[in-house]
Structures are given as C-alpha cells and as structure tokens.
Coordinates of C-alpha atoms in Angstrom, one line a residue:
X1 CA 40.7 42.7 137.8
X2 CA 43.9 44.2 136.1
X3 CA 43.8 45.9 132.9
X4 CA 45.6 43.7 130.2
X5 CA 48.0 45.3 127.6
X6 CA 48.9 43.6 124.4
X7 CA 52.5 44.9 123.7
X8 CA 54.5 44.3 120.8
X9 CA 57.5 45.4 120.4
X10 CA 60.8 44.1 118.2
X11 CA 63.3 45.2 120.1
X12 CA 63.6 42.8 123.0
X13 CA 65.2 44.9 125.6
X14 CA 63.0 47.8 124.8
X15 CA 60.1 44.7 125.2
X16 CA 61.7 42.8 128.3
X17 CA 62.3 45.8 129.9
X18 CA 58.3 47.6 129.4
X19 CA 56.4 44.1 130.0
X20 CA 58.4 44.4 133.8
X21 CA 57.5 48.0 134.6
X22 CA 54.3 47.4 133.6
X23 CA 53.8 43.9 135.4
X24 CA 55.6 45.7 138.2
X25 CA 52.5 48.4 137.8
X26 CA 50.1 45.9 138.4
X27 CA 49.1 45.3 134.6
X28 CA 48.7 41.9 133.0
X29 CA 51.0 41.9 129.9
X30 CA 51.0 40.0 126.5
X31 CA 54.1 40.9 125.0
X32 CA 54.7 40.0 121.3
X33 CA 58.0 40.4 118.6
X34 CA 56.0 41.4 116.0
X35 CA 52.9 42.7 114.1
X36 CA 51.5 39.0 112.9
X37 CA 52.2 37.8 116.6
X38 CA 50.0 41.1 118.1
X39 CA 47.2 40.6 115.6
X40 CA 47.0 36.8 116.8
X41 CA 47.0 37.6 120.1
X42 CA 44.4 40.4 119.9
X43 CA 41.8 38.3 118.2
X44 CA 42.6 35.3 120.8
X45 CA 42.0 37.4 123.9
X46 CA 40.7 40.8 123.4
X47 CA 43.1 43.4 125.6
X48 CA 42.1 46.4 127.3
X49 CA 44.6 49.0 125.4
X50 CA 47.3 47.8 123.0
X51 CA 51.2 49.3 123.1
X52 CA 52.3 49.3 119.2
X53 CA 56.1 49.5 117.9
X54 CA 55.7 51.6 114.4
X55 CA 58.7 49.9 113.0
X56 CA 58.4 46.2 113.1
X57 CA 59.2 43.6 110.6
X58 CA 56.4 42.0 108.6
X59 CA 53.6 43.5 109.5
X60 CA 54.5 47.2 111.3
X61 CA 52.2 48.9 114.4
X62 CA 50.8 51.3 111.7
X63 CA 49.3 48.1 110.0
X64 CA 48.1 46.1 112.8
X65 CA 46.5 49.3 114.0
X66 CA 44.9 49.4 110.4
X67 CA 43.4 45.7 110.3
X68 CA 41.7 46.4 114.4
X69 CA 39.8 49.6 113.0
X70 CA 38.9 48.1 109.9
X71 CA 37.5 45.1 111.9
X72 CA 35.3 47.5 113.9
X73 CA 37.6 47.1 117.2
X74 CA 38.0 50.1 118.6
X75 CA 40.1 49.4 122.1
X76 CA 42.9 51.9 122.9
X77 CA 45.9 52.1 121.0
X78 CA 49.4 54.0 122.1
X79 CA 51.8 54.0 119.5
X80 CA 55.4 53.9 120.4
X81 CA 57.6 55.7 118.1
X82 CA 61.4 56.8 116.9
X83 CA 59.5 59.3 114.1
X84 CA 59.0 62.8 115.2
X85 CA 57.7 64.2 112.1
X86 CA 54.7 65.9 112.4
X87 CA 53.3 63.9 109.3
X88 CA 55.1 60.7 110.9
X89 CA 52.5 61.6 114.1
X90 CA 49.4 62.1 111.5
X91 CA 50.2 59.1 109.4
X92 CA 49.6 57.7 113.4
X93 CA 46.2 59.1 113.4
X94 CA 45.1 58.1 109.9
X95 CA 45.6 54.7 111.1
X96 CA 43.0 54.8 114.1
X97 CA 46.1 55.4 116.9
X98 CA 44.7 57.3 119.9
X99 CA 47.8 58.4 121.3
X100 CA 52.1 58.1 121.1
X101 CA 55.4 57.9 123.2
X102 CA 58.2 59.2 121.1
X103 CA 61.6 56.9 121.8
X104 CA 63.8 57.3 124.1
X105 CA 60.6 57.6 126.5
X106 CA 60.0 57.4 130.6
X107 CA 58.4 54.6 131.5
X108 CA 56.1 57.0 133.7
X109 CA 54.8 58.9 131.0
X110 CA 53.6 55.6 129.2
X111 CA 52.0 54.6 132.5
X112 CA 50.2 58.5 132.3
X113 CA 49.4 57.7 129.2
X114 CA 47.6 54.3 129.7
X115 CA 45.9 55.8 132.3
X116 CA 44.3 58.8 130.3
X117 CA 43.4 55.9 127.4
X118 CA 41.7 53.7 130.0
X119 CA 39.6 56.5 131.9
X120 CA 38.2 57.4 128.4
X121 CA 37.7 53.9 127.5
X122 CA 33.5 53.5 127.7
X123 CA 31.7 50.8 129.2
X124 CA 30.1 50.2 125.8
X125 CA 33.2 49.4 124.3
X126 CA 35.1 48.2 127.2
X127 CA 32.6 45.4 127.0
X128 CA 33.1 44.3 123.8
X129 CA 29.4 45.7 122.4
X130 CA 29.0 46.7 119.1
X131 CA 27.5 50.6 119.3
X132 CA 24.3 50.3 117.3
X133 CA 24.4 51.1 113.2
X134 CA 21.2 53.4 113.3
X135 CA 21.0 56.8 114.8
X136 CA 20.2 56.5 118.5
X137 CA 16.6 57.8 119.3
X138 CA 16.2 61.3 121.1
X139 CA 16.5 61.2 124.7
X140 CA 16.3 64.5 127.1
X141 CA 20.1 66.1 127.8
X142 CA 21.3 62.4 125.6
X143 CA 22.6 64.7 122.3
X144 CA 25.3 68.1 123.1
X145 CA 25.2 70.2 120.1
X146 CA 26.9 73.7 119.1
X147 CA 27.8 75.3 115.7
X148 CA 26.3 72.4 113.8
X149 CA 28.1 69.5 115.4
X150 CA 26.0 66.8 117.2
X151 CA 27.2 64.7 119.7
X152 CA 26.2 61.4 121.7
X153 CA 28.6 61.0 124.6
X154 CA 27.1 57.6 125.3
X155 CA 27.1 56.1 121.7
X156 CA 30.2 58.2 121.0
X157 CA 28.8 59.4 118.0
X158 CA 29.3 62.8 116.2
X159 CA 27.4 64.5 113.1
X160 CA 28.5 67.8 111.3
X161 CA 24.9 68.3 109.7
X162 CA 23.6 65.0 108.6
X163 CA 27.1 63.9 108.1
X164 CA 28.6 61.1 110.6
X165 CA 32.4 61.4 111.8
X166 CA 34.6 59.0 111.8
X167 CA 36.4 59.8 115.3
X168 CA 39.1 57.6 117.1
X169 CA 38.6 58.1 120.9
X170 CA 41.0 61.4 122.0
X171 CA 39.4 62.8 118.5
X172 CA 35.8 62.8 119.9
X173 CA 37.2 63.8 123.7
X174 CA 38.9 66.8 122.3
X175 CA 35.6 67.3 119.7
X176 CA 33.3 67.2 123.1
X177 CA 35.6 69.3 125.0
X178 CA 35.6 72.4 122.6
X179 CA 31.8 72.1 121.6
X180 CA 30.7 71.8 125.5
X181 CA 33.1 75.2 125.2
X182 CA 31.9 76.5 122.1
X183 CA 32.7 80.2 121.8
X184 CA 34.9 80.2 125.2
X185 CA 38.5 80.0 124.1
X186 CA 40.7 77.1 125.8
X187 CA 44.1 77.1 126.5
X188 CA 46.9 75.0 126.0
X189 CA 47.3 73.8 129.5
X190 CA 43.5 73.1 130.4
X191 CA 42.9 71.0 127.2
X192 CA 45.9 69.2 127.8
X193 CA 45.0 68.7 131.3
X194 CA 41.3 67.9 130.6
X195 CA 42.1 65.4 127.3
X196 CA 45.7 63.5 128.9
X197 CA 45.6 64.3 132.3
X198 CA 49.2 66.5 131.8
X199 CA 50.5 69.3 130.5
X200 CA 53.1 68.2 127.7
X201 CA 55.0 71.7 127.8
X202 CA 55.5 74.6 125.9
X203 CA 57.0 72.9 123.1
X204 CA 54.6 69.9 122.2
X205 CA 53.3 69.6 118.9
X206 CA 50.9 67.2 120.2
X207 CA 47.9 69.7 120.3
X208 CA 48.7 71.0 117.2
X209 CA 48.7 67.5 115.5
X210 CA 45.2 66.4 117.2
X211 CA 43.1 69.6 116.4
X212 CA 44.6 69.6 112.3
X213 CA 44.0 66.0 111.9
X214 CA 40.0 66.6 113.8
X215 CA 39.6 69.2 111.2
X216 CA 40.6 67.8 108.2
X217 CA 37.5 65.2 109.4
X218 CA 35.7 68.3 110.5
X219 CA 35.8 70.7 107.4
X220 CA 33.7 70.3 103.7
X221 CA 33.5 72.8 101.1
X222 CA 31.6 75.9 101.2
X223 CA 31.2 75.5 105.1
X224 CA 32.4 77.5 107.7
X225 CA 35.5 76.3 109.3
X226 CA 34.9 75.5 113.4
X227 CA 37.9 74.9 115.2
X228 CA 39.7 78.7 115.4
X229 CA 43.4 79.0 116.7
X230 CA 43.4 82.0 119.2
X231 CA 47.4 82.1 118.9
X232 CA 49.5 82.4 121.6
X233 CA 46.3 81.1 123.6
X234 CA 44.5 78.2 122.3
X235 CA 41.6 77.3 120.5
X236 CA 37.7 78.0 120.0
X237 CA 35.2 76.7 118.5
X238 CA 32.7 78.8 116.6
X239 CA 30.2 78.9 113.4
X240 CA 31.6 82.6 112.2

C-alpha cells in the first residue's frame, strides 16, 4: 500500500505543483488550502506523515501541528517553511515538528526527507496504538542506558533519572544515537547520515538546532550537563 501524505499548503502552485511530484512518487496525497481544512482531514483519515505550510491563514502549520500533539497523535510531521531564523526552526520544534524544508526547496530533498520520517516511523505508532501510560516492565537487552538516561526503543520512551522526556521522533533518534555512543564523539556527517539519511553540508544549522532544543528537554538544575560539543567535530555524550 502507498504511504499517504496529508499536505496543506496556501499557496496553490506551490500545492498543485507538490501533490503531482509526490503522486508522480507513488504517494497517495490529500492536499488542503489551509490549517482548518488539514485538521479535518487528519482526524477523517489518519495519514502516514503530514507536509505543513507555517504561514497559512486561519489556523497556521505551527497550530495544527499543536492541536495533533496535544491530542496524543504523534505521526510525522515536515514543516515547510520561508523562516530561516534559528528561533523560527525552534519555535518548529516546540510545536512537536520532526523535521523542515526551508522555501525555495527541491522537490527531491522533501522526498529524502519523507523517507528518513517514514523509516523512523514505528509499527506501534504506525498502527494507530496508543504506547502504554505506565512504565513498561523490565525485559532482558529491552532498556539502553548511559550517563543517567534510560531508553525504551520499542515504547520510545526516555527517562533522565525518574524523570520522563517529552521527545518528538528525530529528538529520541538523535537521543538513542549519542547514548548507544556515549563517550565516543560523533561527527557531523555520521549523525546526519545516521538521523536523515544525508549530509546537509558544512553550513546547516540543522544539527545545531536539534541537539539545543534536546537539551533544553535534557538539562535540570544542579545536574551535569550531557550532550558536549567537541567543536570543529561534533558532539558526545558524557556524565562529567
């Protein structure tokens, strides 16, 4: 079966013109004007991974992305975006996106995209199951833990002590990446490669954006901070 995308987008060329390529790319395509029309549509028939204008009328793709995560729906979500603004991208993230295409984009980089969103997507939640609201129970080589973080790659759950994170889905990929790493510094190129598949180049911010928002989730007072940048290199993760 073909993976359906819910995209909304205002500007009907930019729309007309994405709902082909990606029809063209064998995706089945709900494509929607606006905000009110993509939340409709996204409760009527649940999608695989949504495509989300920032600047809509009404109700923008910052909001709709709002509404889904406060409704416990946690499928996919790639912002497309004019804003470059490093606070522009986390105000993204605060809102539950797990990734963005900044405008003018190629049409083959949202396909990479929607494929590195999809491979992470798990069957849990691919089905439509809600993941359990008590802690899982103890199962051999279930949990990976290192510097106080606690993982559950099947539940996609995370703990910093007793505390639970609230992770959107490249958050806890990058999170299991670095503590299945901890104290082996990572560069640039293989996180990129390991988290989206591609190298975004020298000059991408996109890294950079991921790993401050996962530790302003990651930090508390009077704790050690865990994610360390090695500059020039990349980063580390270590209990110092």
């Amino acid at each position: 079966m073909p993976h359906t995308v819910l995209l909304a987008e205002d500007d009907r060329a930019i729309r007309n013109a994405l709902e082909r390529a990606l029809t063209l790319e064998g995706y089945q395509v709900m494509a929607v004007a606006d905000g009110v029309e993509a939340l409709a549509q996204a409760h009527r028939n649940r999608p695989d991974v949504l495509v989300l204008d920032v600047m809509m009328p009404g109700i923008d793709g910052l909001q709709v992305c709002r509404v889904l995560r406060a409704e416990g729906d946690r499928t996919p979500v790639l912002m497309l975006t004019a804003l470059v603004e490093t606070a522009d991208r986390i105000a993204g993230l605060d809102a539950g996106a797990d990734d963005y295409v900044v405008k003018p984009f190629d049409v083959e980089e949202v396909f990479a995209r929607l494929r590195a969103l999809l491979r992470r997507t798990s069957p849990v939640e691919a089905g439509g199951a809600a993941v359990p609201a008590e802690a899982p129970r103890p199962e051999p080589g279930r949990f990976v833990e290192a510097a106080g973080i606690r993982m559950d790659p099947q539940a996609r759950r995370a703990w910093r002590g007793t505390r639970e994170l609230e992770l959107t889905r490249t958050e806890f990929e990058l999170l299991e990446l670095l503590v299945r790493n901890a104290d082996i510094v990572l560069d640039h190129s293989t996180i990129y490669d390991r988290i989206w598949g591609y190298d975004f180049g020298p000059g991408s911010k996109n890294l950079a954006v991921y790993v401050g928002y996962l530790r302003r989730k990651l930090d508390q007072p009077d704790a050690p901070q865990l994610i360390h940048t090695v500059r020039g290199v990349g980063y580390v993760l270590r209990e110092d």
